[in-house]
Amino acid sequence: MTTPVWVPRKRRGAEFFLTVLAVFIGIAAYASVGLGVEGTIPSDTYKLGGALIVVAIATHLVVRRVAPYADPVLLPLVIALNGLGLAMIYRIDLGYQQVNPDWKALANGQLMWTGFGIVAFALVLIVVRDHRRLQALTYTFGFAAIVLLILPLLPGIGRNIRGARIWIGIGPFSFQPGEAAKICLAIFFAGYLVVKRDALALAGRRFAGIDLPRGRDLGPILAGWLLSMGILIFQRDLGSSLLFFGLFVVLLYIATERPGWLVVGALLFAAGAYMGYLAFGHVQVRVNAWLDPFSDPDKNYQVINGLFGLAHGGLLGQGLGQGSPNLTPFGFSDFIAASLGEELGLTGLMAVLMIYGLIVERGLRIALTCRDAFGKLLAAGLALSIAIQVFVVVGGVTRLIPLTGLTTPFLAQGGSSIVMNWAIIGLLLRISDQTRRPAPEISTFESDEATQVVKLS
């Protein structure tokens, strides 16, 4: 007797088509920058385009080989963002080189780090054949995250850049360990909450219709709060502090389904933000720049120029190569959202945010369909880390919230960020493949609409 079961098709053909389209978007943006700035298509466009096509197809083939049932949309979305980021960094390089011919181009380095990121993406898919095995290393990843966060504080290798001690330097190379710690913490949070969620879900006192957690269960969230405060105090990194604490609180809510944890998290966040404002001058500077940037134009020059750039872009933008994003300090990294808004306008910036929204939606879809609790929490944590980061960065640039100093995933210049975010996509695709893959005891054959699976019994 046979029982027919229906599962999704692999959809690798759809992924290939979307990947080619994403590569075309990046190449077209690069050519448009050359036309806008110099009036001609860059002479190396064909070489760059060929290299991007080869790399994109190779990446697609890796997914086809080792994760054939993975989500077909995530990879093309990320390639499109990465291509747009490279084009915008190249555009800002041209702007700086018109003023200073000795300016060292950043786009070449970003292209190199993109290659390293794709290698990290492939290694994750090849090495991690089953995401559930990571749960056995929960506390190992937690310890690794703490070590990574401590490294910038060590004398000799720690680097203080623009007031934040979040970098390590070895010879000519520098690295931001917090980007790798983000992945380690997501794995640790997921593994820890899978084991402890039943105890943490127990209700305590009821207030305003919300069941608050018991006092004895506040230890984990207090530990997460102290970790985030330590990052703020010792590393002067407001963005990472907010990201790590926000990620833990949201995962805690997802694991327990208790809104009371959101209330406790919001109260602890408010207390930490207030103490940080009173204790640290750099936090006061950012809050004042958020409330009234024009009160001190010299100190808040970056914020003001970013706002002028967004206003200059208007609804449809000035066009790639036609604006002046190089006038905004760090328009290639911290303020790349403002640079995109100036040249692509509100419409283009909203399209970019829509791509981010689709990446987060696909990640949460993977979490919803995953069959094991650890995979659910890990996929949700990885997707929400991208969502929180984008919200914090774009919110700071647009003065929705104070600036924090995080990078825009896949767009902003920075090797650590691009490599680790590619690794995040690799983990999401691995969880997706494991979730959609048919059980080994069933055989499959193709039909028009889906793959029909027949269980042999």
mmCIF file of C-alpha atoms in Angstrom, residues 53-415:
data_model
loop_
_atom_site.group_PDB
_atom_site.id
_atom_site.type_symbol
_atom_site.label_atom_id
_atom_site.label_comp_id
_atom_site.label_asym_id
_atom_site.label_seq_id
_atom_site.Cartn_x
_atom_site.Cartn_y
_atom_site.Cartn_z
ATOM 1 C CA ILE A 53 28.688 35.877 -13.414
ATOM 2 C CA VAL A 54 31.238 33.101 -12.859
ATOM 3 C CA VAL A 55 31.216 33.607 -9.072
ATOM 4 C CA ALA A 56 27.407 33.783 -8.904
ATOM 5 C CA ILE A 57 26.990 30.616 -10.977
ATOM 6 C CA ALA A 58 29.616 28.834 -8.878
ATOM 7 C CA THR A 59 27.741 29.827 -5.733
ATOM 8 C CA HIS A 60 24.504 28.585 -7.254
ATOM 9 C CA LEU A 61 26.150 25.276 -8.162
ATOM 10 C CA VAL A 62 27.361 24.840 -4.574
ATOM 11 C CA VAL A 63 23.795 25.263 -3.344
ATOM 12 C CA ARG A 64 22.478 22.934 -6.050
ATOM 13 C CA ARG A 65 25.010 20.288 -4.998
ATOM 14 C CA VAL A 66 25.005 20.376 -1.182
ATOM 15 C CA ALA A 67 21.645 22.019 -0.348
ATOM 16 C CA PRO A 68 19.280 21.155 -3.226
ATOM 17 C CA TYR A 69 16.092 21.767 -1.232
ATOM 18 C CA ALA A 70 17.164 25.143 0.182
ATOM 19 C CA ASP A 71 15.127 28.324 -0.205
ATOM 20 C CA PRO A 72 15.474 29.546 -3.837
ATOM 21 C CA VAL A 73 15.066 33.277 -3.137
ATOM 22 C CA LEU A 74 17.603 34.134 -0.417
ATOM 23 C CA LEU A 75 20.765 33.826 -2.536
ATOM 24 C CA PRO A 76 19.580 36.098 -5.404
ATOM 25 C CA LEU A 77 18.370 38.747 -2.931
ATOM 26 C CA VAL A 78 21.746 38.859 -1.215
ATOM 27 C CA ILE A 79 23.657 38.984 -4.522
ATOM 28 C CA ALA A 80 21.514 41.951 -5.631
ATOM 29 C CA LEU A 81 22.243 43.858 -2.406
ATOM 30 C CA ASN A 82 25.937 43.034 -2.577
ATOM 31 C CA GLY A 83 26.138 44.245 -6.184
ATOM 32 C CA LEU A 84 24.385 47.524 -5.375
ATOM 33 C CA GLY A 85 26.728 48.068 -2.435
ATOM 34 C CA LEU A 86 29.808 47.536 -4.607
ATOM 35 C CA ALA A 87 28.470 49.970 -7.207
ATOM 36 C CA MET A 88 27.784 52.663 -4.593
ATOM 37 C CA ILE A 89 31.205 52.272 -2.964
ATOM 38 C CA TYR A 90 32.783 52.561 -6.435
ATOM 39 C CA ARG A 91 30.745 55.706 -7.067
ATOM 40 C CA ILE A 92 31.989 57.307 -3.817
ATOM 41 C CA ASP A 93 35.568 56.308 -4.710
ATOM 42 C CA LEU A 94 35.217 58.261 -7.977
ATOM 43 C CA GLY A 95 33.924 61.282 -6.047
ATOM 44 C CA TYR A 96 36.876 61.246 -3.673
ATOM 45 C CA GLN A 97 39.373 60.693 -6.492
ATOM 46 C CA GLN A 98 38.129 63.839 -8.250
ATOM 47 C CA VAL A 99 39.183 65.809 -5.146
ATOM 48 C CA ASN A 100 42.190 63.701 -4.151
ATOM 49 C CA PRO A 101 43.803 61.651 -6.958
ATOM 50 C CA ASP A 102 45.784 59.693 -4.354
ATOM 51 C CA TRP A 103 42.615 58.342 -2.725
ATOM 52 C CA LYS A 104 42.923 54.586 -2.232
ATOM 53 C CA ALA A 105 39.905 52.906 -3.816
ATOM 54 C CA LEU A 106 37.711 51.014 -1.362
ATOM 55 C CA ALA A 107 35.664 49.112 -3.938
ATOM 56 C CA ASN A 108 38.583 46.803 -4.797
ATOM 57 C CA GLY A 109 38.971 45.765 -1.172
ATOM 58 C CA GLN A 110 35.238 45.308 -0.800
ATOM 59 C CA LEU A 111 35.204 43.057 -3.869
ATOM 60 C CA MET A 112 37.973 40.970 -2.321
ATOM 61 C CA TRP A 113 36.078 40.646 0.970
ATOM 62 C CA THR A 114 32.953 39.701 -0.970
ATOM 63 C CA GLY A 115 34.934 36.814 -2.419
ATOM 64 C CA PHE A 116 35.956 35.763 1.097
ATOM 65 C CA GLY A 117 32.318 36.023 2.155
ATOM 66 C CA ILE A 118 31.198 33.715 -0.635
ATOM 67 C CA VAL A 119 33.914 31.245 0.392
ATOM 68 C CA ALA A 120 32.590 31.413 3.983
ATOM 69 C CA PHE A 121 29.079 30.859 2.637
ATOM 70 C CA ALA A 122 30.188 27.748 0.729
ATOM 71 C CA LEU A 123 32.189 26.405 3.685
ATOM 72 C CA VAL A 124 29.185 26.720 5.991
ATOM 73 C CA LEU A 125 27.029 24.735 3.579
ATOM 74 C CA ILE A 126 29.709 22.071 3.059
ATOM 75 C CA VAL A 127 30.846 21.668 6.674
ATOM 76 C CA VAL A 128 27.489 22.048 8.445
ATOM 77 C CA ARG A 129 25.526 19.204 6.881
ATOM 78 C CA ASP A 130 22.955 19.154 9.711
ATOM 79 C CA HIS A 131 22.253 22.304 11.736
ATOM 80 C CA ARG A 132 20.971 20.226 14.663
ATOM 81 C CA ARG A 133 24.512 19.148 15.475
ATOM 82 C CA LEU A 134 25.302 22.734 16.447
ATOM 83 C CA GLN A 135 23.000 22.372 19.461
ATOM 84 C CA ALA A 136 25.537 20.025 21.081
ATOM 85 C CA LEU A 137 28.041 22.912 20.981
ATOM 86 C CA THR A 138 25.726 25.461 22.633
ATOM 87 C CA TYR A 139 28.044 26.440 25.479
ATOM 88 C CA THR A 140 31.119 26.207 23.260
ATOM 89 C CA PHE A 141 29.644 28.895 21.015
ATOM 90 C CA GLY A 142 28.682 30.932 24.097
ATOM 91 C CA PHE A 143 32.273 30.792 25.351
ATOM 92 C CA ALA A 144 33.585 31.632 21.873
ATOM 93 C CA ALA A 145 31.310 34.689 21.750
ATOM 94 C CA ILE A 146 32.676 35.962 25.073
ATOM 95 C CA VAL A 147 36.259 35.450 23.901
ATOM 96 C CA LEU A 148 35.550 37.292 20.657
ATOM 97 C CA LEU A 149 34.025 40.216 22.542
ATOM 98 C CA ILE A 150 37.010 40.402 24.898
ATOM 99 C CA LEU A 151 39.658 40.352 22.145
ATOM 100 C CA PRO A 152 39.396 44.093 21.256
ATOM 101 C CA LEU A 153 40.084 44.951 24.903
ATOM 102 C CA LEU A 154 43.414 43.114 24.957
ATOM 103 C CA PRO A 155 46.532 45.294 24.742
ATOM 104 C CA GLY A 156 48.591 44.898 21.620
ATOM 105 C CA ILE A 157 45.878 43.667 19.261
ATOM 106 C CA GLY A 158 42.933 45.870 20.281
ATOM 107 C CA ARG A 159 42.335 48.946 18.139
ATOM 108 C CA ASN A 160 40.455 52.120 19.096
ATOM 109 C CA ILE A 161 38.877 53.561 15.949
ATOM 110 C CA ARG A 162 36.702 56.680 16.130
ATOM 111 C CA GLY A 163 36.179 56.255 19.871
ATOM 112 C CA ALA A 164 34.997 52.605 19.786
ATOM 113 C CA ARG A 165 37.272 49.741 20.801
ATOM 114 C CA ILE A 166 35.687 47.026 18.665
ATOM 115 C CA TRP A 167 38.542 46.093 16.337
ATOM 116 C CA ILE A 168 41.594 43.869 16.496
ATOM 117 C CA GLY A 169 44.593 44.402 14.278
ATOM 118 C CA ILE A 170 47.188 41.836 13.214
ATOM 119 C CA GLY A 171 49.771 43.356 10.897
ATOM 120 C CA PRO A 172 48.066 45.219 8.047
ATOM 121 C CA PHE A 173 44.746 43.435 8.604
ATOM 122 C CA SER A 174 41.974 44.441 10.974
ATOM 123 C CA PHE A 175 38.877 42.515 11.979
ATOM 124 C CA GLN A 176 35.735 43.212 14.001
ATOM 125 C CA PRO A 177 35.178 40.172 16.266
ATOM 126 C CA GLY A 178 31.686 41.355 17.204
ATOM 127 C CA GLU A 179 30.423 40.314 13.771
ATOM 128 C CA ALA A 180 31.491 36.715 14.408
ATOM 129 C CA ALA A 181 30.221 36.940 18.001
ATOM 130 C CA LYS A 182 26.776 37.762 16.592
ATOM 131 C CA ILE A 183 26.545 34.322 14.974
ATOM 132 C CA CYS A 184 27.974 32.557 18.024
ATOM 133 C CA LEU A 185 25.475 34.293 20.303
ATOM 134 C CA ALA A 186 22.561 33.406 18.020
ATOM 135 C CA ILE A 187 23.545 29.720 18.228
ATOM 136 C CA PHE A 188 24.056 29.955 21.995
ATOM 137 C CA PHE A 189 20.749 31.730 22.601
ATOM 138 C CA ALA A 190 18.869 29.170 20.488
ATOM 139 C CA GLY A 191 20.471 26.167 22.195
ATOM 140 C CA TYR A 192 20.043 27.595 25.686
ATOM 141 C CA LEU A 193 16.412 28.621 25.248
ATOM 142 C CA VAL A 194 15.425 25.239 23.777
ATOM 143 C CA VAL A 195 16.473 23.602 27.032
ATOM 144 C CA LYS A 196 15.276 26.279 29.469
ATOM 145 C CA ARG A 197 12.121 27.563 27.757
ATOM 146 C CA ASP A 198 9.681 25.471 29.829
ATOM 147 C CA ALA A 199 10.990 26.924 33.082
ATOM 148 C CA LEU A 200 11.198 30.446 31.656
ATOM 149 C CA ALA A 201 7.621 30.193 30.366
ATOM 150 C CA LEU A 202 6.158 29.811 33.868
ATOM 151 C CA ALA A 203 4.058 32.838 34.787
ATOM 152 C CA GLY A 204 4.508 34.993 37.851
ATOM 153 C CA ARG A 205 2.414 37.967 38.884
ATOM 154 C CA ARG A 206 -0.182 39.371 36.528
ATOM 155 C CA PHE A 207 -0.113 43.117 35.824
ATOM 156 C CA ALA A 208 -2.285 45.032 33.330
ATOM 157 C CA GLY A 209 -3.378 41.765 31.738
ATOM 158 C CA ILE A 210 0.213 40.564 31.175
ATOM 159 C CA ASP A 211 1.759 37.617 32.998
ATOM 160 C CA LEU A 212 5.148 38.800 34.187
ATOM 161 C CA PRO A 213 7.988 36.272 34.653
ATOM 162 C CA ARG A 214 8.879 34.992 38.088
ATOM 163 C CA GLY A 215 11.644 36.787 39.934
ATOM 164 C CA ARG A 216 13.737 33.621 40.124
ATOM 165 C CA ASP A 217 13.713 33.382 36.312
ATOM 166 C CA LEU A 218 15.184 36.838 35.685
ATOM 167 C CA GLY A 219 18.783 35.582 35.765
ATOM 168 C CA PRO A 220 19.229 35.004 32.003
ATOM 169 C CA ILE A 221 17.802 38.335 30.912
ATOM 170 C CA LEU A 222 19.831 40.151 33.578
ATOM 171 C CA ALA A 223 22.966 38.368 32.335
ATOM 172 C CA GLY A 224 22.159 39.459 28.773
ATOM 173 C CA TRP A 225 21.593 43.020 29.984
ATOM 174 C CA LEU A 226 24.909 43.055 31.848
ATOM 175 C CA LEU A 227 26.677 41.733 28.748
ATOM 176 C CA SER A 228 25.221 44.506 26.611
ATOM 177 C CA MET A 229 26.096 47.123 29.242
ATOM 178 C CA GLY A 230 29.642 45.763 29.360
ATOM 179 C CA ILE A 231 29.930 46.242 25.606
ATOM 180 C CA LEU A 232 28.679 49.817 25.987
ATOM 181 C CA ILE A 233 31.011 50.597 28.890
ATOM 182 C CA PHE A 234 34.259 48.959 27.817
ATOM 183 C CA GLN A 235 34.017 49.006 24.023
ATOM 184 C CA ARG A 236 31.937 52.193 23.662
ATOM 185 C CA ASP A 237 29.862 50.335 21.049
ATOM 186 C CA LEU A 238 26.245 51.427 21.335
ATOM 187 C CA GLY A 239 25.096 49.536 18.227
ATOM 188 C CA SER A 240 26.348 46.075 19.192
ATOM 189 C CA SER A 241 25.055 46.544 22.724
ATOM 190 C CA LEU A 242 21.564 47.240 21.402
ATOM 191 C CA LEU A 243 21.737 44.440 18.809
ATOM 192 C CA PHE A 244 22.783 41.667 21.205
ATOM 193 C CA PHE A 245 20.326 42.569 23.949
ATOM 194 C CA GLY A 246 17.453 43.077 21.510
ATOM 195 C CA LEU A 247 18.183 39.726 19.854
ATOM 196 C CA PHE A 248 18.128 37.882 23.177
ATOM 197 C CA VAL A 249 14.881 39.506 24.333
ATOM 198 C CA VAL A 250 13.076 38.743 21.069
ATOM 199 C CA LEU A 251 14.272 35.120 21.058
ATOM 200 C CA LEU A 252 13.222 34.793 24.684
ATOM 201 C CA TYR A 253 9.735 35.946 23.724
ATOM 202 C CA ILE A 254 9.590 33.581 20.740
ATOM 203 C CA ALA A 255 10.721 30.618 22.859
ATOM 204 C CA THR A 256 8.322 31.207 25.764
ATOM 205 C CA GLU A 257 5.440 33.063 24.033
ATOM 206 C CA ARG A 258 5.256 35.294 27.126
ATOM 207 C CA PRO A 259 4.807 39.044 26.410
ATOM 208 C CA GLY A 260 6.005 39.687 29.935
ATOM 209 C CA TRP A 261 9.569 39.169 28.787
ATOM 210 C CA LEU A 262 9.158 42.007 26.284
ATOM 211 C CA VAL A 263 7.992 44.258 29.111
ATOM 212 C CA VAL A 264 10.958 43.330 31.296
ATOM 213 C CA GLY A 265 13.322 43.750 28.338
ATOM 214 C CA ALA A 266 11.902 47.189 27.510
ATOM 215 C CA LEU A 267 12.314 48.317 31.129
ATOM 216 C CA LEU A 268 15.898 47.096 31.289
ATOM 217 C CA PHE A 269 16.646 48.750 27.950
ATOM 218 C CA ALA A 270 15.199 52.058 29.159
ATOM 219 C CA ALA A 271 17.238 51.855 32.369
ATOM 220 C CA GLY A 272 20.432 51.021 30.472
ATOM 221 C CA ALA A 273 19.861 53.785 27.919
ATOM 222 C CA TYR A 274 19.290 56.364 30.662
ATOM 223 C CA MET A 275 22.385 55.322 32.600
ATOM 224 C CA GLY A 276 24.417 55.292 29.403
ATOM 225 C CA TYR A 277 23.267 58.811 28.577
ATOM 226 C CA LEU A 278 24.258 60.097 32.011
ATOM 227 C CA ALA A 279 27.605 58.299 32.143
ATOM 228 C CA PHE A 280 29.069 58.557 28.644
ATOM 229 C CA GLY A 281 29.754 61.672 26.632
ATOM 230 C CA HIS A 282 29.606 59.899 23.254
ATOM 231 C CA VAL A 283 26.071 58.719 24.007
ATOM 232 C CA GLN A 284 25.057 62.277 24.889
ATOM 233 C CA VAL A 285 26.549 63.528 21.612
ATOM 234 C CA ARG A 286 24.518 61.046 19.596
ATOM 235 C CA VAL A 287 21.296 61.750 21.464
ATOM 236 C CA ASN A 288 21.748 65.502 21.041
ATOM 237 C CA ALA A 289 22.491 65.017 17.324
ATOM 238 C CA TRP A 290 19.258 63.043 17.080
ATOM 239 C CA LEU A 291 17.136 65.623 18.894
ATOM 240 C CA ASP A 292 18.546 68.772 17.293
ATOM 241 C CA PRO A 293 21.443 68.298 14.868
ATOM 242 C CA PHE A 294 21.406 71.929 13.739
ATOM 243 C CA SER A 295 22.203 73.169 17.245
ATOM 244 C CA ASP A 296 25.869 72.349 16.587
ATOM 245 C CA PRO A 297 26.515 72.080 12.819
ATOM 246 C CA ASP A 298 30.245 71.488 13.266
ATOM 247 C CA LYS A 299 29.831 68.529 15.626
ATOM 248 C CA ASN A 300 26.809 67.085 13.800
ATOM 249 C CA TYR A 301 28.134 67.654 10.284
ATOM 250 C CA GLN A 302 27.727 64.004 9.285
ATOM 251 C CA VAL A 303 24.073 63.785 10.327
ATOM 252 C CA ILE A 304 23.192 67.087 8.685
ATOM 253 C CA ASN A 305 24.905 66.187 5.407
ATOM 254 C CA GLY A 306 23.133 62.835 5.365
ATOM 255 C CA LEU A 307 19.770 64.565 5.758
ATOM 256 C CA PHE A 308 20.633 67.050 3.004
ATOM 257 C CA GLY A 309 21.630 64.136 0.770
ATOM 258 C CA LEU A 310 18.281 62.403 1.329
ATOM 259 C CA ALA A 311 16.460 65.664 0.623
ATOM 260 C CA HIS A 312 18.556 66.214 -2.511
ATOM 261 C CA GLY A 313 17.562 62.776 -3.767
ATOM 262 C CA GLY A 314 13.852 63.494 -3.458
ATOM 263 C CA LEU A 315 11.393 60.916 -4.739
ATOM 264 C CA LEU A 316 13.273 59.491 -7.739
ATOM 265 C CA GLY A 317 16.875 60.431 -6.938
ATOM 266 C CA GLN A 318 19.559 62.287 -8.852
ATOM 267 C CA GLY A 319 20.673 59.149 -10.676
ATOM 268 C CA LEU A 320 23.743 57.003 -10.110
ATOM 269 C CA GLY A 321 26.816 59.199 -10.463
ATOM 270 C CA GLN A 322 24.798 62.426 -10.482
ATOM 271 C CA GLY A 323 24.617 63.219 -6.759
ATOM 272 C CA SER A 324 27.288 64.179 -4.234
ATOM 273 C CA PRO A 325 27.321 61.332 -1.659
ATOM 274 C CA ASN A 326 31.054 61.823 -1.126
ATOM 275 C CA LEU A 327 30.260 65.044 0.774
ATOM 276 C CA THR A 328 28.821 62.987 3.653
ATOM 277 C CA PRO A 329 31.562 61.583 5.922
ATOM 278 C CA PHE A 330 31.666 57.782 5.764
ATOM 279 C CA GLY A 331 28.995 57.726 3.083
ATOM 280 C CA PHE A 332 30.478 54.388 1.979
ATOM 281 C CA SER A 333 29.918 52.683 5.353
ATOM 282 C CA ASP A 334 27.860 54.157 8.203
ATOM 283 C CA PHE A 335 25.836 56.422 5.905
ATOM 284 C CA ILE A 336 25.582 54.329 2.755
ATOM 285 C CA ALA A 337 21.786 54.385 3.154
ATOM 286 C CA ALA A 338 21.899 58.182 2.787
ATOM 287 C CA SER A 339 24.148 57.809 -0.284
ATOM 288 C CA LEU A 340 21.666 55.426 -1.886
ATOM 289 C CA GLY A 341 18.791 57.731 -0.989
ATOM 290 C CA GLU A 342 20.486 60.663 -2.701
ATOM 291 C CA GLU A 343 21.196 58.879 -5.974
ATOM 292 C CA LEU A 344 18.234 56.479 -6.117
ATOM 293 C CA GLY A 345 15.727 58.626 -4.253
ATOM 294 C CA LEU A 346 13.048 57.555 -1.812
ATOM 295 C CA THR A 347 11.784 55.054 -4.393
ATOM 296 C CA GLY A 348 15.154 53.329 -4.728
ATOM 297 C CA LEU A 349 15.770 53.357 -0.983
ATOM 298 C CA MET A 350 12.365 51.794 -0.361
ATOM 299 C CA ALA A 351 13.190 49.119 -2.955
ATOM 300 C CA VAL A 352 16.400 48.329 -1.075
ATOM 301 C CA LEU A 353 14.472 48.124 2.202
ATOM 302 C CA MET A 354 11.969 45.851 0.471
ATOM 303 C CA ILE A 355 14.824 43.490 -0.422
ATOM 304 C CA TYR A 356 15.843 43.437 3.226
ATOM 305 C CA GLY A 357 12.237 42.790 4.161
ATOM 306 C CA LEU A 358 12.129 39.816 1.786
ATOM 307 C CA ILE A 359 15.347 38.401 3.280
ATOM 308 C CA VAL A 360 13.901 38.637 6.789
ATOM 309 C CA GLU A 361 10.567 37.205 5.610
ATOM 310 C CA ARG A 362 12.278 34.200 4.016
ATOM 311 C CA GLY A 363 14.285 33.671 7.189
ATOM 312 C CA LEU A 364 11.162 33.750 9.364
ATOM 313 C CA ARG A 365 9.399 31.443 6.896
ATOM 314 C CA ILE A 366 12.262 28.986 7.337
ATOM 315 C CA ALA A 367 11.822 29.261 11.120
ATOM 316 C CA LEU A 368 8.071 28.619 10.871
ATOM 317 C CA THR A 369 8.447 25.515 8.701
ATOM 318 C CA CYS A 370 11.440 24.042 10.543
ATOM 319 C CA ARG A 371 10.537 20.822 12.348
ATOM 320 C CA ASP A 372 12.920 21.091 15.318
ATOM 321 C CA ALA A 373 12.833 23.730 18.058
ATOM 322 C CA PHE A 374 16.541 24.545 17.860
ATOM 323 C CA GLY A 375 16.332 25.192 14.118
ATOM 324 C CA LYS A 376 13.268 27.382 14.602
ATOM 325 C CA LEU A 377 14.996 29.601 17.147
ATOM 326 C CA LEU A 378 18.282 29.711 15.240
ATOM 327 C CA ALA A 379 16.634 30.682 11.926
ATOM 328 C CA ALA A 380 14.497 33.286 13.688
ATOM 329 C CA GLY A 381 17.533 34.668 15.504
ATOM 330 C CA LEU A 382 19.635 34.964 12.350
ATOM 331 C CA ALA A 383 16.808 36.613 10.402
ATOM 332 C CA LEU A 384 15.966 38.999 13.231
ATOM 333 C CA SER A 385 19.625 39.963 13.681
ATOM 334 C CA ILE A 386 19.538 41.301 10.111
ATOM 335 C CA ALA A 387 16.188 43.015 10.757
ATOM 336 C CA ILE A 388 17.379 44.710 13.960
ATOM 337 C CA GLN A 389 20.638 45.797 12.338
ATOM 338 C CA VAL A 390 18.925 47.350 9.318
ATOM 339 C CA PHE A 391 16.347 49.098 11.526
ATOM 340 C CA VAL A 392 19.044 50.536 13.794
ATOM 341 C CA VAL A 393 21.219 51.741 10.890
ATOM 342 C CA VAL A 394 18.498 53.223 8.676
ATOM 343 C CA GLY A 395 16.676 54.596 11.715
ATOM 344 C CA GLY A 396 19.839 56.427 12.767
ATOM 345 C CA VAL A 397 20.494 57.856 9.298
ATOM 346 C CA THR A 398 16.900 59.111 8.985
ATOM 347 C CA ARG A 399 16.805 60.431 12.596
ATOM 348 C CA LEU A 400 14.148 57.969 13.681
ATOM 349 C CA ILE A 401 16.490 56.914 16.492
ATOM 350 C CA PRO A 402 19.993 58.059 17.556
ATOM 351 C CA LEU A 403 22.993 56.898 15.538
ATOM 352 C CA THR A 404 24.580 53.692 16.781
ATOM 353 C CA GLY A 405 27.493 52.910 14.462
ATOM 354 C CA LEU A 406 26.410 49.545 13.013
ATOM 355 C CA THR A 407 27.004 48.660 9.360
ATOM 356 C CA THR A 408 24.300 48.040 6.766
ATOM 357 C CA PRO A 409 24.428 44.319 5.899
ATOM 358 C CA PHE A 410 25.779 43.495 2.399
ATOM 359 C CA LEU A 411 25.862 47.182 1.382
ATOM 360 C CA ALA A 412 28.322 49.009 3.612
ATOM 361 C CA GLN A 413 32.072 48.846 3.180
ATOM 362 C CA GLY A 414 33.677 46.499 5.704
ATOM 363 C CA GLY A 415 35.245 43.072 5.428
#
